[in-house]
Amino acid sequence: MKKSKIEDVLAYQNKDVTDRFIKLYGVEEDVAVEIFEDVKRWLWMASEARVQGNEQPIVIDRALVVLDQMWHNFMLFTRDYGQFCKDFFGGYIHHSPMTAEGVTSVENELDGYSLSERKAALMDKKRWQYEFIYDQLGEQVFMRWYKQYPERYTSKSLCEMALETELKRSESMQQELARRQAELSDAA
């Protein structure tokens, strides 16, 4: 892994990535830019953890679903994403979602635990990550990621945003089609 300054990573811009996110979810440009900035922070943090010798899994959990969606969006621009990773981290940062085997493994680890024991055990597994994010990226980013984003974005709310955006686009296309048909009728 290549060590990069976070300032350099954050200086990277890609309007195609933010424009596509806006088109998908109907968010304002400043919101899309902020989420993209946070994905770049996440990727830097994942690389930095490895540079510092930490091999523990880095997990995007439910609280960060919006970062996960923006990361997916960025990865669709395969050449840009690949070059970004190469330039700033020395190689591709893979996205490895939780597999059925991984879920089973976690469930087996927690088998026999009470709900409160499960929560405590899961928190202990992720504590290093929360502390690393807080220490490396600061309180403001940590609070945005784990307080503001979960309040604003859930899997359900993102689906609803995408559906509303698509319905608006569809309605606009139907209106345009009706307008053109009327023009053709008038011309005939």
PDB file of N, CA, C and O in Angstrom, residues 19-77:
ATOM      1  N   ASP A  19     -22.472  13.427 -10.496  1.00  0.00           N
ATOM      2  CA  ASP A  19     -23.636  13.641 -11.372  1.00  0.00           C
ATOM      3  C   ASP A  19     -24.501  12.383 -11.451  1.00  0.00           C
ATOM      4  O   ASP A  19     -25.735  12.465 -11.431  1.00  0.00           O
ATOM      5  N   ARG A  20     -23.867  11.225 -11.549  1.00  0.00           N
ATOM      6  CA  ARG A  20     -24.642   9.973 -11.613  1.00  0.00           C
ATOM      7  C   ARG A  20     -25.392   9.737 -10.308  1.00  0.00           C
ATOM      8  O   ARG A  20     -26.537   9.296 -10.306  1.00  0.00           O
ATOM      9  N   PHE A  21     -24.761  10.044  -9.178  1.00  0.00           N
ATOM     10  CA  PHE A  21     -25.416   9.875  -7.882  1.00  0.00           C
ATOM     11  C   PHE A  21     -26.626  10.804  -7.778  1.00  0.00           C
ATOM     12  O   PHE A  21     -27.682  10.405  -7.282  1.00  0.00           O
ATOM     13  N   ILE A  22     -26.468  12.026  -8.251  1.00  0.00           N
ATOM     14  CA  ILE A  22     -27.584  12.980  -8.272  1.00  0.00           C
ATOM     15  C   ILE A  22     -28.712  12.427  -9.135  1.00  0.00           C
ATOM     16  O   ILE A  22     -29.887  12.468  -8.745  1.00  0.00           O
ATOM     17  N   LYS A  23     -28.363  11.902 -10.307  1.00  0.00           N
ATOM     18  CA  LYS A  23     -29.364  11.344 -11.216  1.00  0.00           C
ATOM     19  C   LYS A  23     -30.088  10.152 -10.581  1.00  0.00           C
ATOM     20  O   LYS A  23     -31.293   9.980 -10.767  1.00  0.00           O
ATOM     21  N   LEU A  24     -29.366   9.335  -9.825  1.00  0.00           N
ATOM     22  CA  LEU A  24     -29.963   8.157  -9.185  1.00  0.00           C
ATOM     23  C   LEU A  24     -30.870   8.508  -8.010  1.00  0.00           C
ATOM     24  O   LEU A  24     -31.940   7.915  -7.855  1.00  0.00           O
ATOM     25  N   TYR A  25     -30.417   9.430  -7.170  1.00  0.00           N
ATOM     26  CA  TYR A  25     -31.101   9.658  -5.895  1.00  0.00           C
ATOM     27  C   TYR A  25     -31.767  11.024  -5.763  1.00  0.00           C
ATOM     28  O   TYR A  25     -32.460  11.274  -4.781  1.00  0.00           O
ATOM     29  N   GLY A  26     -31.545  11.900  -6.733  1.00  0.00           N
ATOM     30  CA  GLY A  26     -32.209  13.197  -6.700  1.00  0.00           C
ATOM     31  C   GLY A  26     -31.711  14.134  -5.607  1.00  0.00           C
ATOM     32  O   GLY A  26     -32.414  15.061  -5.231  1.00  0.00           O
ATOM     33  N   VAL A  27     -30.487  13.915  -5.119  1.00  0.00           N
ATOM     34  CA  VAL A  27     -29.942  14.788  -4.081  1.00  0.00           C
ATOM     35  C   VAL A  27     -29.369  16.041  -4.725  1.00  0.00           C
ATOM     36  O   VAL A  27     -29.110  16.076  -5.934  1.00  0.00           O
ATOM     37  N   GLU A  28     -29.187  17.057  -3.921  1.00  0.00           N
ATOM     38  CA  GLU A  28     -28.568  18.290  -4.410  1.00  0.00           C
ATOM     39  C   GLU A  28     -27.077  18.044  -4.641  1.00  0.00           C
ATOM     40  O   GLU A  28     -26.478  17.143  -4.052  1.00  0.00           O
ATOM     41  N   GLU A  29     -26.482  18.874  -5.478  1.00  0.00           N
ATOM     42  CA  GLU A  29     -25.073  18.693  -5.822  1.00  0.00           C
ATOM     43  C   GLU A  29     -24.168  18.745  -4.592  1.00  0.00           C
ATOM     44  O   GLU A  29     -23.256  17.919  -4.451  1.00  0.00           O
ATOM     45  N   ASP A  30     -24.417  19.695  -3.684  1.00  0.00           N
ATOM     46  CA  ASP A  30     -23.552  19.800  -2.507  1.00  0.00           C
ATOM     47  C   ASP A  30     -23.627  18.544  -1.631  1.00  0.00           C
ATOM     48  O   ASP A  30     -22.636  18.139  -1.024  1.00  0.00           O
ATOM     49  N   VAL A  31     -24.780  17.906  -1.594  1.00  0.00           N
ATOM     50  CA  VAL A  31     -24.944  16.667  -0.829  1.00  0.00           C
ATOM     51  C   VAL A  31     -24.148  15.538  -1.488  1.00  0.00           C
ATOM     52  O   VAL A  31     -23.415  14.805  -0.815  1.00  0.00           O
ATOM     53  N   ALA A  32     -24.265  15.409  -2.796  1.00  0.00           N
ATOM     54  CA  ALA A  32     -23.524  14.375  -3.520  1.00  0.00           C
ATOM     55  C   ALA A  32     -22.019  14.578  -3.372  1.00  0.00           C
ATOM     56  O   ALA A  32     -21.272  13.613  -3.168  1.00  0.00           O
ATOM     57  N   VAL A  33     -21.582  15.815  -3.444  1.00  0.00           N
ATOM     58  CA  VAL A  33     -20.151  16.115  -3.302  1.00  0.00           C
ATOM     59  C   VAL A  33     -19.674  15.736  -1.896  1.00  0.00           C
ATOM     60  O   VAL A  33     -18.604  15.129  -1.750  1.00  0.00           O
ATOM     61  N   GLU A  34     -20.451  16.067  -0.882  1.00  0.00           N
ATOM     62  CA  GLU A  34     -20.064  15.722   0.496  1.00  0.00           C
ATOM     63  C   GLU A  34     -19.972  14.198   0.677  1.00  0.00           C
ATOM     64  O   GLU A  34     -19.021  13.693   1.285  1.00  0.00           O
ATOM     65  N   ILE A  35     -20.937  13.472   0.142  1.00  0.00           N
ATOM     66  CA  ILE A  35     -20.918  12.011   0.266  1.00  0.00           C
ATOM     67  C   ILE A  35     -19.717  11.444  -0.484  1.00  0.00           C
ATOM     68  O   ILE A  35     -19.030  10.537   0.013  1.00  0.00           O
ATOM     69  N   PHE A  36     -19.419  11.987  -1.657  1.00  0.00           N
ATOM     70  CA  PHE A  36     -18.248  11.530  -2.403  1.00  0.00           C
ATOM     71  C   PHE A  36     -16.960  11.849  -1.640  1.00  0.00           C
ATOM     72  O   PHE A  36     -16.035  11.026  -1.590  1.00  0.00           O
ATOM     73  N   GLU A  37     -16.908  13.029  -1.035  1.00  0.00           N
ATOM     74  CA  GLU A  37     -15.757  13.375  -0.192  1.00  0.00           C
ATOM     75  C   GLU A  37     -15.590  12.341   0.920  1.00  0.00           C
ATOM     76  O   GLU A  37     -14.472  11.918   1.230  1.00  0.00           O
ATOM     77  N   ASP A  38     -16.707  11.923   1.499  1.00  0.00           N
ATOM     78  CA  ASP A  38     -16.644  10.945   2.588  1.00  0.00           C
ATOM     79  C   ASP A  38     -16.242   9.557   2.090  1.00  0.00           C
ATOM     80  O   ASP A  38     -15.581   8.812   2.815  1.00  0.00           O
ATOM     81  N   VAL A  39     -16.603   9.197   0.872  1.00  0.00           N
ATOM     82  CA  VAL A  39     -16.131   7.924   0.315  1.00  0.00           C
ATOM     83  C   VAL A  39     -14.624   7.976   0.130  1.00  0.00           C
ATOM     84  O   VAL A  39     -13.916   7.008   0.427  1.00  0.00           O
ATOM     85  N   LYS A  40     -14.113   9.114  -0.330  1.00  0.00           N
ATOM     86  CA  LYS A  40     -12.664   9.253  -0.473  1.00  0.00           C
ATOM     87  C   LYS A  40     -11.992   9.170   0.894  1.00  0.00           C
ATOM     88  O   LYS A  40     -10.925   8.550   1.027  1.00  0.00           O
ATOM     89  N   ARG A  41     -12.622   9.755   1.910  1.00  0.00           N
ATOM     90  CA  ARG A  41     -12.097   9.621   3.277  1.00  0.00           C
ATOM     91  C   ARG A  41     -12.083   8.153   3.706  1.00  0.00           C
ATOM     92  O   ARG A  41     -11.130   7.683   4.316  1.00  0.00           O
ATOM     93  N   TRP A  42     -13.188   7.451   3.414  1.00  0.00           N
ATOM     94  CA  TRP A  42     -13.284   6.035   3.778  1.00  0.00           C
ATOM     95  C   TRP A  42     -12.163   5.227   3.112  1.00  0.00           C
ATOM     96  O   TRP A  42     -11.495   4.419   3.763  1.00  0.00           O
ATOM     97  N   LEU A  43     -11.964   5.450   1.829  1.00  0.00           N
ATOM     98  CA  LEU A  43     -10.938   4.716   1.097  1.00  0.00           C
ATOM     99  C   LEU A  43      -9.545   5.054   1.630  1.00  0.00           C
ATOM    100  O   LEU A  43      -8.701   4.166   1.793  1.00  0.00           O
ATOM    101  N   TRP A  44      -9.307   6.316   1.927  1.00  0.00           N
ATOM    102  CA  TRP A  44      -8.038   6.709   2.524  1.00  0.00           C
ATOM    103  C   TRP A  44      -7.849   6.015   3.864  1.00  0.00           C
ATOM    104  O   TRP A  44      -6.778   5.478   4.156  1.00  0.00           O
ATOM    105  N   MET A  45      -8.905   6.024   4.672  1.00  0.00           N
ATOM    106  CA  MET A  45      -8.840   5.409   5.996  1.00  0.00           C
ATOM    107  C   MET A  45      -8.554   3.911   5.878  1.00  0.00           C
ATOM    108  O   MET A  45      -7.743   3.357   6.619  1.00  0.00           O
ATOM    109  N   ALA A  46      -9.200   3.226   4.929  1.00  0.00           N
ATOM    110  CA  ALA A  46      -8.967   1.795   4.733  1.00  0.00           C
ATOM    111  C   ALA A  46      -7.509   1.544   4.335  1.00  0.00           C
ATOM    112  O   ALA A  46      -6.874   0.615   4.848  1.00  0.00           O
ATOM    113  N   SER A  47      -6.986   2.369   3.459  1.00  0.00           N
ATOM    114  CA  SER A  47      -5.592   2.236   3.056  1.00  0.00           C
ATOM    115  C   SER A  47      -4.656   2.560   4.213  1.00  0.00           C
ATOM    116  O   SER A  47      -3.683   1.841   4.457  1.00  0.00           O
ATOM    117  N   GLU A  48      -4.945   3.622   4.915  1.00  0.00           N
ATOM    118  CA  GLU A  48      -4.101   4.051   6.036  1.00  0.00           C
ATOM    119  C   GLU A  48      -4.039   2.988   7.131  1.00  0.00           C
ATOM    120  O   GLU A  48      -2.990   2.752   7.721  1.00  0.00           O
ATOM    121  N   ALA A  49      -5.153   2.327   7.382  1.00  0.00           N
ATOM    122  CA  ALA A  49      -5.160   1.251   8.385  1.00  0.00           C
ATOM    123  C   ALA A  49      -4.171   0.165   7.975  1.00  0.00           C
ATOM    124  O   ALA A  49      -3.414  -0.352   8.809  1.00  0.00           O
ATOM    125  N   ARG A  50      -4.154  -0.186   6.690  1.00  0.00           N
ATOM    126  CA  ARG A  50      -3.226  -1.218   6.194  1.00  0.00           C
ATOM    127  C   ARG A  50      -1.774  -0.728   6.252  1.00  0.00           C
ATOM    128  O   ARG A  50      -0.874  -1.471   6.623  1.00  0.00           O
ATOM    129  N   VAL A  51      -1.559   0.539   5.881  1.00  0.00           N
ATOM    130  CA  VAL A  51      -0.214   1.118   5.936  1.00  0.00           C
ATOM    131  C   VAL A  51       0.327   1.045   7.361  1.00  0.00           C
ATOM    132  O   VAL A  51       1.504   0.758   7.577  1.00  0.00           O
ATOM    133  N   GLN A  52      -0.550   1.249   8.339  1.00  0.00           N
ATOM    134  CA  GLN A  52      -0.142   1.209   9.739  1.00  0.00           C
ATOM    135  C   GLN A  52      -0.075  -0.220  10.285  1.00  0.00           C
ATOM    136  O   GLN A  52       0.161  -0.421  11.466  1.00  0.00           O
ATOM    137  N   GLY A  53      -0.314  -1.207   9.422  1.00  0.00           N
ATOM    138  CA  GLY A  53      -0.167  -2.593   9.826  1.00  0.00           C
ATOM    139  C   GLY A  53      -1.399  -3.245  10.422  1.00  0.00           C
ATOM    140  O   GLY A  53      -1.329  -4.362  10.930  1.00  0.00           O
ATOM    141  N   ASN A  54      -2.532  -2.575  10.341  1.00  0.00           N
ATOM    142  CA  ASN A  54      -3.763  -3.139  10.891  1.00  0.00           C
ATOM    143  C   ASN A  54      -4.418  -4.026   9.836  1.00  0.00           C
ATOM    144  O   ASN A  54      -4.786  -3.554   8.768  1.00  0.00           O
ATOM    145  N   GLU A  55      -4.571  -5.285  10.142  1.00  0.00           N
ATOM    146  CA  GLU A  55      -5.155  -6.241   9.194  1.00  0.00           C
ATOM    147  C   GLU A  55      -6.592  -6.624   9.558  1.00  0.00           C
ATOM    148  O   GLU A  55      -7.168  -7.515   8.937  1.00  0.00           O
ATOM    149  N   GLN A  56      -7.170  -5.979  10.563  1.00  0.00           N
ATOM    150  CA  GLN A  56      -8.544  -6.301  10.947  1.00  0.00           C
ATOM    151  C   GLN A  56      -9.508  -5.864   9.850  1.00  0.00           C
ATOM    152  O   GLN A  56      -9.239  -4.904   9.133  1.00  0.00           O
ATOM    153  N   PRO A  57     -10.642  -6.560   9.726  1.00  0.00           N
ATOM    154  CA  PRO A  57     -11.611  -6.179   8.695  1.00  0.00           C
ATOM    155  C   PRO A  57     -12.149  -4.764   8.925  1.00  0.00           C
ATOM    156  O   PRO A  57     -12.397  -4.367  10.066  1.00  0.00           O
ATOM    157  N   ILE A  58     -12.294  -4.050   7.832  1.00  0.00           N
ATOM    158  CA  ILE A  58     -12.880  -2.707   7.870  1.00  0.00           C
ATOM    159  C   ILE A  58     -14.283  -2.858   7.297  1.00  0.00           C
ATOM    160  O   ILE A  58     -14.449  -3.341   6.181  1.00  0.00           O
ATOM    161  N   VAL A  59     -15.278  -2.438   8.069  1.00  0.00           N
ATOM    162  CA  VAL A  59     -16.658  -2.776   7.754  1.00  0.00           C
ATOM    163  C   VAL A  59     -17.497  -1.531   7.521  1.00  0.00           C
ATOM    164  O   VAL A  59     -17.511  -0.615   8.339  1.00  0.00           O
ATOM    165  N   ILE A  60     -18.196  -1.521   6.387  1.00  0.00           N
ATOM    166  CA  ILE A  60     -19.239  -0.521   6.180  1.00  0.00           C
ATOM    167  C   ILE A  60     -20.525  -1.166   6.678  1.00  0.00           C
ATOM    168  O   ILE A  60     -21.033  -2.099   6.062  1.00  0.00           O
ATOM    169  N   ASP A  61     -21.010  -0.688   7.801  1.00  0.00           N
ATOM    170  CA  ASP A  61     -22.230  -1.265   8.364  1.00  0.00           C
ATOM    171  C   ASP A  61     -23.438  -0.434   7.966  1.00  0.00           C
ATOM    172  O   ASP A  61     -23.331   0.485   7.153  1.00  0.00           O
ATOM    173  N   ARG A  62     -24.587  -0.771   8.524  1.00  0.00           N
ATOM    174  CA  ARG A  62     -25.837  -0.098   8.127  1.00  0.00           C
ATOM    175  C   ARG A  62     -25.773   1.416   8.261  1.00  0.00           C
ATOM    176  O   ARG A  62     -26.390   2.134   7.483  1.00  0.00           O
ATOM    177  N   ALA A  63     -25.059   1.897   9.248  1.00  0.00           N
ATOM    178  CA  ALA A  63     -24.971   3.343   9.459  1.00  0.00           C
ATOM    179  C   ALA A  63     -24.386   4.048   8.242  1.00  0.00           C
ATOM    180  O   ALA A  63     -24.708   5.199   7.968  1.00  0.00           O
ATOM    181  N   LEU A  64     -23.560   3.340   7.496  1.00  0.00           N
ATOM    182  CA  LEU A  64     -22.836   3.950   6.383  1.00  0.00           C
ATOM    183  C   LEU A  64     -23.351   3.508   5.020  1.00  0.00           C
ATOM    184  O   LEU A  64     -22.623   3.545   4.028  1.00  0.00           O
ATOM    185  N   VAL A  65     -24.603   3.111   4.958  1.00  0.00           N
ATOM    186  CA  VAL A  65     -25.170   2.605   3.697  1.00  0.00           C
ATOM    187  C   VAL A  65     -25.046   3.632   2.567  1.00  0.00           C
ATOM    188  O   VAL A  65     -24.816   3.267   1.421  1.00  0.00           O
ATOM    189  N   VAL A  66     -25.126   4.892   2.872  1.00  0.00           N
ATOM    190  CA  VAL A  66     -25.015   5.903   1.821  1.00  0.00           C
ATOM    191  C   VAL A  66     -23.591   5.952   1.269  1.00  0.00           C
ATOM    192  O   VAL A  66     -23.395   6.154   0.064  1.00  0.00           O
ATOM    193  N   LEU A  67     -22.585   5.738   2.123  1.00  0.00           N
ATOM    194  CA  LEU A  67     -21.211   5.663   1.630  1.00  0.00           C
ATOM    195  C   LEU A  67     -21.038   4.438   0.739  1.00  0.00           C
ATOM    196  O   LEU A  67     -20.353   4.494  -0.287  1.00  0.00           O
ATOM    197  N   ASP A  68     -21.654   3.339   1.141  1.00  0.00           N
ATOM    198  CA  ASP A  68     -21.588   2.112   0.354  1.00  0.00           C
ATOM    199  C   ASP A  68     -22.184   2.340  -1.035  1.00  0.00           C
ATOM    200  O   ASP A  68     -21.606   1.920  -2.041  1.00  0.00           O
ATOM    201  N   GLN A  69     -23.306   3.032  -1.107  1.00  0.00           N
ATOM    202  CA  GLN A  69     -23.943   3.297  -2.401  1.00  0.00           C
ATOM    203  C   GLN A  69     -23.087   4.216  -3.270  1.00  0.00           C
ATOM    204  O   GLN A  69     -22.978   4.007  -4.481  1.00  0.00           O
ATOM    205  N   MET A  70     -22.471   5.210  -2.657  1.00  0.00           N
ATOM    206  CA  MET A  70     -21.595   6.097  -3.433  1.00  0.00           C
ATOM    207  C   MET A  70     -20.344   5.341  -3.871  1.00  0.00           C
ATOM    208  O   MET A  70     -19.864   5.543  -5.000  1.00  0.00           O
ATOM    209  N   TRP A  71     -19.838   4.451  -3.031  1.00  0.00           N
ATOM    210  CA  TRP A  71     -18.672   3.653  -3.412  1.00  0.00           C
ATOM    211  C   TRP A  71     -19.019   2.765  -4.606  1.00  0.00           C
ATOM    212  O   TRP A  71     -18.279   2.693  -5.582  1.00  0.00           O
ATOM    213  N   HIS A  72     -20.197   2.104  -4.543  1.00  0.00           N
ATOM    214  CA  HIS A  72     -20.649   1.303  -5.701  1.00  0.00           C
ATOM    215  C   HIS A  72     -20.699   2.178  -6.951  1.00  0.00           C
ATOM    216  O   HIS A  72     -20.276   1.763  -8.040  1.00  0.00           O
ATOM    217  N   ASN A  73     -21.251   3.359  -6.800  1.00  0.00           N
ATOM    218  CA  ASN A  73     -21.381   4.298  -7.910  1.00  0.00           C
ATOM    219  C   ASN A  73     -20.002   4.639  -8.487  1.00  0.00           C
ATOM    220  O   ASN A  73     -19.815   4.619  -9.707  1.00  0.00           O
ATOM    221  N   PHE A  74     -19.049   4.942  -7.629  1.00  0.00           N
ATOM    222  CA  PHE A  74     -17.690   5.277  -8.060  1.00  0.00           C
ATOM    223  C   PHE A  74     -17.068   4.086  -8.792  1.00  0.00           C
ATOM    224  O   PHE A  74     -16.452   4.240  -9.848  1.00  0.00           O
ATOM    225  N   MET A  75     -17.258   2.894  -8.266  1.00  0.00           N
ATOM    226  CA  MET A  75     -16.647   1.703  -8.862  1.00  0.00           C
ATOM    227  C   MET A  75     -17.175   1.416 -10.270  1.00  0.00           C
ATOM    228  O   MET A  75     -16.483   0.771 -11.067  1.00  0.00           O
ATOM    229  N   LEU A  76     -18.380   1.873 -10.576  1.00  0.00           N
ATOM    230  CA  LEU A  76     -18.923   1.680 -11.928  1.00  0.00           C
ATOM    231  C   LEU A  76     -18.117   2.440 -12.980  1.00  0.00           C
ATOM    232  O   LEU A  76     -18.128   2.071 -14.151  1.00  0.00           O
ATOM    233  N   PHE A  77     -17.437   3.479 -12.568  1.00  0.00           N
ATOM    234  CA  PHE A  77     -16.518   4.193 -13.448  1.00  0.00           C
ATOM    235  C   PHE A  77     -15.166   3.483 -13.305  1.00  0.00           C
ATOM    236  O   PHE A  77     -14.239   3.981 -12.670  1.00  0.00           O
TER     237      PHE A  77
END
